[in-house]
């Protein structure tokens, strides 16, 4: 799967606040994601992140320059 900053993804496990949707803030070897329900931010290694993603809810808008 290709991930980019701004994508909204659904994780396999729910967050303690009850949210399952996360926004990607940073990509690379590590991913920084933010819960769209409570705003909590988490940093995960790429391998763990890719195993935890269930599906991509929405893709980020691409800017044409």
JSON list of N, CA and C in Angstrom, two decimals:
[
{"chain": "A", "resi": 1, "resn": "UNK", "atom": "N", "xyz": [0.84, -1.19, 0.00]},
{"chain": "A", "resi": 1, "resn": "UNK", "atom": "CA", "xyz": [0.00, 0.00, 0.00]},
{"chain": "A", "resi": 1, "resn": "UNK", "atom": "C", "xyz": [0.88, 1.24, 0.00]},
{"chain": "A", "resi": 2, "resn": "UNK", "atom": "N", "xyz": [0.41, 2.27, -0.68]},
{"chain": "A", "resi": 2, "resn": "UNK", "atom": "CA", "xyz": [1.10, 3.56, -0.67]},
{"chain": "A", "resi": 2, "resn": "UNK", "atom": "C", "xyz": [0.38, 4.49, 0.30]},
{"chain": "A", "resi": 3, "resn": "UNK", "atom": "N", "xyz": [1.14, 5.04, 1.23]},
{"chain": "A", "resi": 3, "resn": "UNK", "atom": "CA", "xyz": [0.59, 5.97, 2.21]},
{"chain": "A", "resi": 3, "resn": "UNK", "atom": "C", "xyz": [1.22, 7.33, 1.99]},
{"chain": "A", "resi": 4, "resn": "UNK", "atom": "N", "xyz": [0.45, 8.38, 2.23]},
{"chain": "A", "resi": 4, "resn": "UNK", "atom": "CA", "xyz": [0.99, 9.74, 2.15]},
{"chain": "A", "resi": 4, "resn": "UNK", "atom": "C", "xyz": [0.42, 10.58, 3.29]},
{"chain": "A", "resi": 5, "resn": "UNK", "atom": "N", "xyz": [1.10, 11.68, 3.56]},
{"chain": "A", "resi": 5, "resn": "UNK", "atom": "CA", "xyz": [0.68, 12.58, 4.64]},
{"chain": "A", "resi": 5, "resn": "UNK", "atom": "C", "xyz": [-0.71, 13.12, 4.32]},
{"chain": "A", "resi": 6, "resn": "UNK", "atom": "N", "xyz": [-1.60, 13.07, 5.29]},
{"chain": "A", "resi": 6, "resn": "UNK", "atom": "CA", "xyz": [-2.97, 13.56, 5.13]},
{"chain": "A", "resi": 6, "resn": "UNK", "atom": "C", "xyz": [-3.98, 12.46, 4.91]},
{"chain": "A", "resi": 7, "resn": "UNK", "atom": "N", "xyz": [-3.52, 11.23, 4.63]},
{"chain": "A", "resi": 7, "resn": "UNK", "atom": "CA", "xyz": [-4.45, 10.10, 4.46]},
{"chain": "A", "resi": 7, "resn": "UNK", "atom": "C", "xyz": [-5.13, 9.78, 5.79]},
{"chain": "A", "resi": 8, "resn": "UNK", "atom": "N", "xyz": [-6.38, 9.33, 5.73]},
{"chain": "A", "resi": 8, "resn": "UNK", "atom": "CA", "xyz": [-7.10, 8.85, 6.91]},
{"chain": "A", "resi": 8, "resn": "UNK", "atom": "C", "xyz": [-7.18, 7.33, 6.77]},
{"chain": "A", "resi": 9, "resn": "UNK", "atom": "N", "xyz": [-6.69, 6.62, 7.79]},
{"chain": "A", "resi": 9, "resn": "UNK", "atom": "CA", "xyz": [-6.69, 5.15, 7.75]},
{"chain": "A", "resi": 9, "resn": "UNK", "atom": "C", "xyz": [-7.48, 4.60, 8.92]},
{"chain": "A", "resi": 10, "resn": "UNK", "atom": "N", "xyz": [-7.98, 3.37, 8.76]},
{"chain": "A", "resi": 10, "resn": "UNK", "atom": "CA", "xyz": [-8.66, 2.67, 9.84]},
{"chain": "A", "resi": 10, "resn": "UNK", "atom": "C", "xyz": [-7.73, 1.59, 10.35]},
{"chain": "A", "resi": 11, "resn": "UNK", "atom": "N", "xyz": [-7.53, 1.56, 11.67]},
{"chain": "A", "resi": 11, "resn": "UNK", "atom": "CA", "xyz": [-6.64, 0.58, 12.27]},
{"chain": "A", "resi": 11, "resn": "UNK", "atom": "C", "xyz": [-7.44, -0.64, 12.72]},
{"chain": "A", "resi": 12, "resn": "UNK", "atom": "N", "xyz": [-6.76, -1.76, 12.89]},
{"chain": "A", "resi": 12, "resn": "UNK", "atom": "CA", "xyz": [-7.43, -2.99, 13.31]},
{"chain": "A", "resi": 12, "resn": "UNK", "atom": "C", "xyz": [-7.96, -2.88, 14.74]},
{"chain": "A", "resi": 13, "resn": "UNK", "atom": "N", "xyz": [-7.16, -2.32, 15.63]},
{"chain": "A", "resi": 13, "resn": "UNK", "atom": "CA", "xyz": [-7.58, -2.16, 17.03]},
{"chain": "A", "resi": 13, "resn": "UNK", "atom": "C", "xyz": [-8.15, -0.77, 17.25]},
{"chain": "A", "resi": 14, "resn": "UNK", "atom": "N", "xyz": [-9.12, -0.67, 18.15]},
{"chain": "A", "resi": 14, "resn": "UNK", "atom": "CA", "xyz": [-9.68, 0.64, 18.49]},
{"chain": "A", "resi": 14, "resn": "UNK", "atom": "C", "xyz": [-8.80, 1.33, 19.52]},
{"chain": "A", "resi": 15, "resn": "UNK", "atom": "N", "xyz": [-8.78, 2.64, 19.49]},
{"chain": "A", "resi": 15, "resn": "UNK", "atom": "CA", "xyz": [-8.07, 3.45, 20.48]},
{"chain": "A", "resi": 15, "resn": "UNK", "atom": "C", "xyz": [-8.91, 3.44, 21.75]},
{"chain": "A", "resi": 16, "resn": "UNK", "atom": "N", "xyz": [-8.31, 3.59, 22.93]},
{"chain": "A", "resi": 16, "resn": "UNK", "atom": "CA", "xyz": [-9.10, 3.62, 24.18]},
{"chain": "A", "resi": 16, "resn": "UNK", "atom": "C", "xyz": [-10.22, 4.66, 24.19]},
{"chain": "A", "resi": 17, "resn": "UNK", "atom": "N", "xyz": [-10.12, 5.72, 23.39]},
{"chain": "A", "resi": 17, "resn": "UNK", "atom": "CA", "xyz": [-11.19, 6.73, 23.34]},
{"chain": "A", "resi": 17, "resn": "UNK", "atom": "C", "xyz": [-12.36, 6.24, 22.50]},
{"chain": "A", "resi": 18, "resn": "UNK", "atom": "N", "xyz": [-12.19, 5.13, 21.78]},
{"chain": "A", "resi": 18, "resn": "UNK", "atom": "CA", "xyz": [-13.26, 4.58, 20.95]},
{"chain": "A", "resi": 18, "resn": "UNK", "atom": "C", "xyz": [-13.07, 4.84, 19.47]},
{"chain": "A", "resi": 19, "resn": "UNK", "atom": "N", "xyz": [-12.07, 5.63, 19.10]},
{"chain": "A", "resi": 19, "resn": "UNK", "atom": "CA", "xyz": [-11.84, 5.96, 17.70]},
{"chain": "A", "resi": 19, "resn": "UNK", "atom": "C", "xyz": [-11.06, 4.88, 16.96]},
{"chain": "A", "resi": 20, "resn": "UNK", "atom": "N", "xyz": [-11.35, 4.72, 15.68]},
{"chain": "A", "resi": 20, "resn": "UNK", "atom": "CA", "xyz": [-10.61, 3.76, 14.85]},
{"chain": "A", "resi": 20, "resn": "UNK", "atom": "C", "xyz": [-9.95, 4.45, 13.67]},
{"chain": "A", "resi": 21, "resn": "UNK", "atom": "N", "xyz": [-10.25, 5.73, 13.45]},
{"chain": "A", "resi": 21, "resn": "UNK", "atom": "CA", "xyz": [-9.69, 6.44, 12.30]},
{"chain": "A", "resi": 21, "resn": "UNK", "atom": "C", "xyz": [-8.52, 7.33, 12.74]},
{"chain": "A", "resi": 22, "resn": "UNK", "atom": "N", "xyz": [-7.45, 7.26, 11.96]},
{"chain": "A", "resi": 22, "resn": "UNK", "atom": "CA", "xyz": [-6.23, 7.99, 12.26]},
{"chain": "A", "resi": 22, "resn": "UNK", "atom": "C", "xyz": [-5.77, 8.77, 11.04]},
{"chain": "A", "resi": 23, "resn": "UNK", "atom": "N", "xyz": [-5.22, 9.96, 11.24]},
{"chain": "A", "resi": 23, "resn": "UNK", "atom": "CA", "xyz": [-4.66, 10.77, 10.16]},
{"chain": "A", "resi": 23, "resn": "UNK", "atom": "C", "xyz": [-3.14, 10.61, 10.17]},
{"chain": "A", "resi": 24, "resn": "UNK", "atom": "N", "xyz": [-2.55, 10.39, 9.00]},
{"chain": "A", "resi": 24, "resn": "UNK", "atom": "CA", "xyz": [-1.09, 10.24, 8.89]},
{"chain": "A", "resi": 24, "resn": "UNK", "atom": "C", "xyz": [-0.48, 11.64, 8.85]},
{"chain": "A", "resi": 25, "resn": "UNK", "atom": "N", "xyz": [0.45, 11.89, 9.79]},
{"chain": "A", "resi": 25, "resn": "UNK", "atom": "CA", "xyz": [1.12, 13.19, 9.86]},
{"chain": "A", "resi": 25, "resn": "UNK", "atom": "C", "xyz": [2.54, 13.13, 9.33]},
{"chain": "A", "resi": 26, "resn": "UNK", "atom": "N", "xyz": [3.17, 11.95, 9.37]},
{"chain": "A", "resi": 26, "resn": "UNK", "atom": "CA", "xyz": [4.55, 11.81, 8.93]},
{"chain": "A", "resi": 26, "resn": "UNK", "atom": "C", "xyz": [4.76, 10.40, 8.39]},
{"chain": "A", "resi": 27, "resn": "UNK", "atom": "N", "xyz": [5.51, 10.28, 7.29]},
{"chain": "A", "resi": 27, "resn": "UNK", "atom": "CA", "xyz": [5.84, 8.97, 6.73]},
{"chain": "A", "resi": 27, "resn": "UNK", "atom": "C", "xyz": [7.35, 8.82, 6.65]},
{"chain": "A", "resi": 28, "resn": "UNK", "atom": "N", "xyz": [7.79, 7.61, 6.42]},
{"chain": "A", "resi": 28, "resn": "UNK", "atom": "CA", "xyz": [9.21, 7.31, 6.34]},
{"chain": "A", "resi": 28, "resn": "UNK", "atom": "C", "xyz": [9.47, 6.00, 7.03]},
{"chain": "A", "resi": 29, "resn": "UNK", "atom": "N", "xyz": [10.59, 5.88, 7.72]},
{"chain": "A", "resi": 29, "resn": "UNK", "atom": "CA", "xyz": [10.87, 4.67, 8.48]},
{"chain": "A", "resi": 29, "resn": "UNK", "atom": "C", "xyz": [9.89, 4.57, 9.65]},
{"chain": "A", "resi": 30, "resn": "UNK", "atom": "N", "xyz": [9.57, 5.71, 10.24]},
{"chain": "A", "resi": 30, "resn": "UNK", "atom": "CA", "xyz": [8.56, 5.79, 11.30]},
{"chain": "A", "resi": 30, "resn": "UNK", "atom": "C", "xyz": [7.36, 6.56, 10.79]},
{"chain": "A", "resi": 31, "resn": "UNK", "atom": "N", "xyz": [6.19, 6.20, 11.29]},
{"chain": "A", "resi": 31, "resn": "UNK", "atom": "CA", "xyz": [4.95, 6.90, 10.95]},
{"chain": "A", "resi": 31, "resn": "UNK", "atom": "C", "xyz": [4.45, 7.61, 12.19]},
{"chain": "A", "resi": 32, "resn": "UNK", "atom": "N", "xyz": [4.04, 8.88, 12.03]},
{"chain": "A", "resi": 32, "resn": "UNK", "atom": "CA", "xyz": [3.36, 9.60, 13.12]},
{"chain": "A", "resi": 32, "resn": "UNK", "atom": "C", "xyz": [1.91, 9.70, 12.70]},
{"chain": "A", "resi": 33, "resn": "UNK", "atom": "N", "xyz": [1.02, 9.23, 13.57]},
{"chain": "A", "resi": 33, "resn": "UNK", "atom": "CA", "xyz": [-0.41, 9.27, 13.28]},
{"chain": "A", "resi": 33, "resn": "UNK", "atom": "C", "xyz": [-1.15, 9.96, 14.42]},
{"chain": "A", "resi": 34, "resn": "UNK", "atom": "N", "xyz": [-2.31, 10.55, 14.08]},
{"chain": "A", "resi": 34, "resn": "UNK", "atom": "CA", "xyz": [-3.12, 11.28, 15.06]},
{"chain": "A", "resi": 34, "resn": "UNK", "atom": "C", "xyz": [-4.52, 10.73, 15.05]},
{"chain": "A", "resi": 35, "resn": "UNK", "atom": "N", "xyz": [-5.07, 10.41, 16.22]},
{"chain": "A", "resi": 35, "resn": "UNK", "atom": "CA", "xyz": [-6.44, 9.94, 16.34]},
{"chain": "A", "resi": 35, "resn": "UNK", "atom": "C", "xyz": [-7.38, 11.08, 15.97]},
{"chain": "A", "resi": 36, "resn": "UNK", "atom": "N", "xyz": [-8.32, 10.80, 15.05]},
{"chain": "A", "resi": 36, "resn": "UNK", "atom": "CA", "xyz": [-9.24, 11.85, 14.62]},
{"chain": "A", "resi": 36, "resn": "UNK", "atom": "C", "xyz": [-10.33, 12.12, 15.66]},
{"chain": "A", "resi": 37, "resn": "UNK", "atom": "N", "xyz": [-10.47, 11.23, 16.65]},
{"chain": "A", "resi": 37, "resn": "UNK", "atom": "CA", "xyz": [-11.49, 11.41, 17.68]},
{"chain": "A", "resi": 37, "resn": "UNK", "atom": "C", "xyz": [-10.98, 12.29, 18.83]},
{"chain": "A", "resi": 38, "resn": "UNK", "atom": "N", "xyz": [-9.82, 11.93, 19.40]},
{"chain": "A", "resi": 38, "resn": "UNK", "atom": "CA", "xyz": [-9.34, 12.65, 20.58]},
{"chain": "A", "resi": 38, "resn": "UNK", "atom": "C", "xyz": [-8.09, 13.50, 20.33]},
{"chain": "A", "resi": 39, "resn": "UNK", "atom": "N", "xyz": [-7.41, 13.30, 19.19]},
{"chain": "A", "resi": 39, "resn": "UNK", "atom": "CA", "xyz": [-6.24, 14.10, 18.88]},
{"chain": "A", "resi": 39, "resn": "UNK", "atom": "C", "xyz": [-4.92, 13.55, 19.40]},
{"chain": "A", "resi": 40, "resn": "UNK", "atom": "N", "xyz": [-4.94, 12.38, 20.02]},
{"chain": "A", "resi": 40, "resn": "UNK", "atom": "CA", "xyz": [-3.72, 11.77, 20.55]},
{"chain": "A", "resi": 40, "resn": "UNK", "atom": "C", "xyz": [-2.79, 11.38, 19.41]},
{"chain": "A", "resi": 41, "resn": "UNK", "atom": "N", "xyz": [-1.48, 11.66, 19.55]},
{"chain": "A", "resi": 41, "resn": "UNK", "atom": "CA", "xyz": [-0.52, 11.32, 18.50]},
{"chain": "A", "resi": 41, "resn": "UNK", "atom": "C", "xyz": [0.36, 10.16, 18.94]},
{"chain": "A", "resi": 42, "resn": "UNK", "atom": "N", "xyz": [0.66, 9.28, 17.98]},
{"chain": "A", "resi": 42, "resn": "UNK", "atom": "CA", "xyz": [1.46, 8.08, 18.24]},
{"chain": "A", "resi": 42, "resn": "UNK", "atom": "C", "xyz": [2.50, 7.97, 17.13]},
{"chain": "A", "resi": 43, "resn": "UNK", "atom": "N", "xyz": [3.69, 7.48, 17.50]},
{"chain": "A", "resi": 43, "resn": "UNK", "atom": "CA", "xyz": [4.74, 7.23, 16.51]},
{"chain": "A", "resi": 43, "resn": "UNK", "atom": "C", "xyz": [4.97, 5.72, 16.46]},
{"chain": "A", "resi": 44, "resn": "UNK", "atom": "N", "xyz": [4.90, 5.15, 15.25]},
{"chain": "A", "resi": 44, "resn": "UNK", "atom": "CA", "xyz": [5.05, 3.70, 15.06]},
{"chain": "A", "resi": 44, "resn": "UNK", "atom": "C", "xyz": [6.11, 3.41, 14.01]},
{"chain": "A", "resi": 45, "resn": "UNK", "atom": "N", "xyz": [6.87, 2.31, 14.18]},
{"chain": "A", "resi": 45, "resn": "UNK", "atom": "CA", "xyz": [7.75, 1.88, 13.09]},
{"chain": "A", "resi": 45, "resn": "UNK", "atom": "C", "xyz": [6.92, 1.46, 11.88]},
{"chain": "A", "resi": 46, "resn": "UNK", "atom": "N", "xyz": [7.48, 1.60, 10.69]},
{"chain": "A", "resi": 46, "resn": "UNK", "atom": "CA", "xyz": [6.77, 1.30, 9.44]},
{"chain": "A", "resi": 46, "resn": "UNK", "atom": "C", "xyz": [6.18, -0.12, 9.45]},
{"chain": "A", "resi": 47, "resn": "UNK", "atom": "N", "xyz": [6.96, -1.11, 9.86]},
{"chain": "A", "resi": 47, "resn": "UNK", "atom": "CA", "xyz": [6.48, -2.51, 9.82]},
{"chain": "A", "resi": 47, "resn": "UNK", "atom": "C", "xyz": [5.25, -2.71, 10.69]},
{"chain": "A", "resi": 48, "resn": "UNK", "atom": "N", "xyz": [5.26, -2.16, 11.90]},
{"chain": "A", "resi": 48, "resn": "UNK", "atom": "CA", "xyz": [4.11, -2.30, 12.79]},
{"chain": "A", "resi": 48, "resn": "UNK", "atom": "C", "xyz": [2.90, -1.54, 12.26]},
{"chain": "A", "resi": 49, "resn": "UNK", "atom": "N", "xyz": [3.14, -0.34, 11.70]},
{"chain": "A", "resi": 49, "resn": "UNK", "atom": "CA", "xyz": [2.05, 0.45, 11.14]},
{"chain": "A", "resi": 49, "resn": "UNK", "atom": "C", "xyz": [1.37, -0.30, 10.00]},
{"chain": "A", "resi": 50, "resn": "UNK", "atom": "N", "xyz": [2.17, -0.83, 9.06]},
{"chain": "A", "resi": 50, "resn": "UNK", "atom": "CA", "xyz": [1.60, -1.52, 7.89]},
{"chain": "A", "resi": 50, "resn": "UNK", "atom": "C", "xyz": [0.80, -2.76, 8.29]},
{"chain": "A", "resi": 51, "resn": "UNK", "atom": "N", "xyz": [1.21, -3.45, 9.35]},
{"chain": "A", "resi": 51, "resn": "UNK", "atom": "CA", "xyz": [0.47, -4.62, 9.83]},
{"chain": "A", "resi": 51, "resn": "UNK", "atom": "C", "xyz": [-0.83, -4.21, 10.53]},
{"chain": "A", "resi": 52, "resn": "UNK", "atom": "N", "xyz": [-0.85, -3.02, 11.12]},
{"chain": "A", "resi": 52, "resn": "UNK", "atom": "CA", "xyz": [-1.99, -2.56, 11.91]},
{"chain": "A", "resi": 52, "resn": "UNK", "atom": "C", "xyz": [-3.09, -1.91, 11.09]},
{"chain": "A", "resi": 53, "resn": "UNK", "atom": "N", "xyz": [-2.80, -1.48, 9.86]},
{"chain": "A", "resi": 53, "resn": "UNK", "atom": "CA", "xyz": [-3.78, -0.78, 9.04]},
{"chain": "A", "resi": 53, "resn": "UNK", "atom": "C", "xyz": [-4.78, -1.78, 8.47]},
{"chain": "A", "resi": 54, "resn": "UNK", "atom": "N", "xyz": [-6.07, -1.47, 8.64]},
{"chain": "A", "resi": 54, "resn": "UNK", "atom": "CA", "xyz": [-7.13, -2.30, 8.08]},
{"chain": "A", "resi": 54, "resn": "UNK", "atom": "C", "xyz": [-7.48, -1.84, 6.67]},
{"chain": "A", "resi": 55, "resn": "UNK", "atom": "N", "xyz": [-7.71, -0.51, 6.51]},
{"chain": "A", "resi": 55, "resn": "UNK", "atom": "CA", "xyz": [-8.00, 0.04, 5.19]},
{"chain": "A", "resi": 55, "resn": "UNK", "atom": "C", "xyz": [-7.79, 1.54, 5.19]},
{"chain": "A", "resi": 56, "resn": "UNK", "atom": "N", "xyz": [-7.67, 2.09, 3.98]},
{"chain": "A", "resi": 56, "resn": "UNK", "atom": "CA", "xyz": [-7.55, 3.53, 3.81]},
{"chain": "A", "resi": 56, "resn": "UNK", "atom": "C", "xyz": [-8.95, 4.11, 3.64]},
{"chain": "A", "resi": 57, "resn": "UNK", "atom": "N", "xyz": [-9.35, 5.03, 4.52]},
{"chain": "A", "resi": 57, "resn": "UNK", "atom": "CA", "xyz": [-10.67, 5.64, 4.46]},
{"chain": "A", "resi": 57, "resn": "UNK", "atom": "C", "xyz": [-10.71, 6.71, 3.38]},
{"chain": "A", "resi": 58, "resn": "UNK", "atom": "N", "xyz": [-9.73, 7.63, 3.40]},
{"chain": "A", "resi": 58, "resn": "UNK", "atom": "CA", "xyz": [-9.68, 8.68, 2.38]},
{"chain": "A", "resi": 58, "resn": "UNK", "atom": "C", "xyz": [-8.23, 9.05, 2.09]},
{"chain": "A", "resi": 59, "resn": "UNK", "atom": "N", "xyz": [-7.97, 9.38, 0.84]},
{"chain": "A", "resi": 59, "resn": "UNK", "atom": "CA", "xyz": [-6.64, 9.80, 0.42]},
{"chain": "A", "resi": 59, "resn": "UNK", "atom": "C", "xyz": [-6.51, 11.32, 0.54]},
{"chain": "A", "resi": 60, "resn": "UNK", "atom": "N", "xyz": [-5.29, 11.79, 0.75]},
{"chain": "A", "resi": 60, "resn": "UNK", "atom": "CA", "xyz": [-5.02, 13.22, 0.82]},
{"chain": "A", "resi": 60, "resn": "UNK", "atom": "C", "xyz": [-5.19, 13.85, -0.55]},
{"chain": "A", "resi": 61, "resn": "UNK", "atom": "N", "xyz": [-5.54, 15.11, -0.59]},
{"chain": "A", "resi": 61, "resn": "UNK", "atom": "CA", "xyz": [-5.66, 15.85, -1.84]},
{"chain": "A", "resi": 61, "resn": "UNK", "atom": "C", "xyz": [-4.28, 16.06, -2.45]},
{"chain": "A", "resi": 62, "resn": "UNK", "atom": "N", "xyz": [-4.13, 15.76, -3.74]},
{"chain": "A", "resi": 62, "resn": "UNK", "atom": "CA", "xyz": [-2.87, 15.96, -4.44]},
{"chain": "A", "resi": 62, "resn": "UNK", "atom": "C", "xyz": [-2.85, 17.38, -5.03]},
{"chain": "A", "resi": 63, "resn": "UNK", "atom": "N", "xyz": [-1.76, 18.12, -4.79]},
{"chain": "A", "resi": 63, "resn": "UNK", "atom": "CA", "xyz": [-1.63, 19.46, -5.36]},
{"chain": "A", "resi": 63, "resn": "UNK", "atom": "C", "xyz": [-0.85, 19.36, -6.64]},
{"chain": "A", "resi": 64, "resn": "UNK", "atom": "N", "xyz": [-1.35, 20.01, -7.70]},
{"chain": "A", "resi": 64, "resn": "UNK", "atom": "CA", "xyz": [-0.64, 20.05, -8.96]},
{"chain": "A", "resi": 64, "resn": "UNK", "atom": "C", "xyz": [0.16, 21.33, -9.04]},
{"chain": "A", "resi": 65, "resn": "UNK", "atom": "N", "xyz": [1.50, 21.19, -9.13]},
{"chain": "A", "resi": 65, "resn": "UNK", "atom": "CA", "xyz": [2.33, 22.39, -9.24]},
{"chain": "A", "resi": 65, "resn": "UNK", "atom": "C", "xyz": [3.28, 22.32, -10.40]}
]
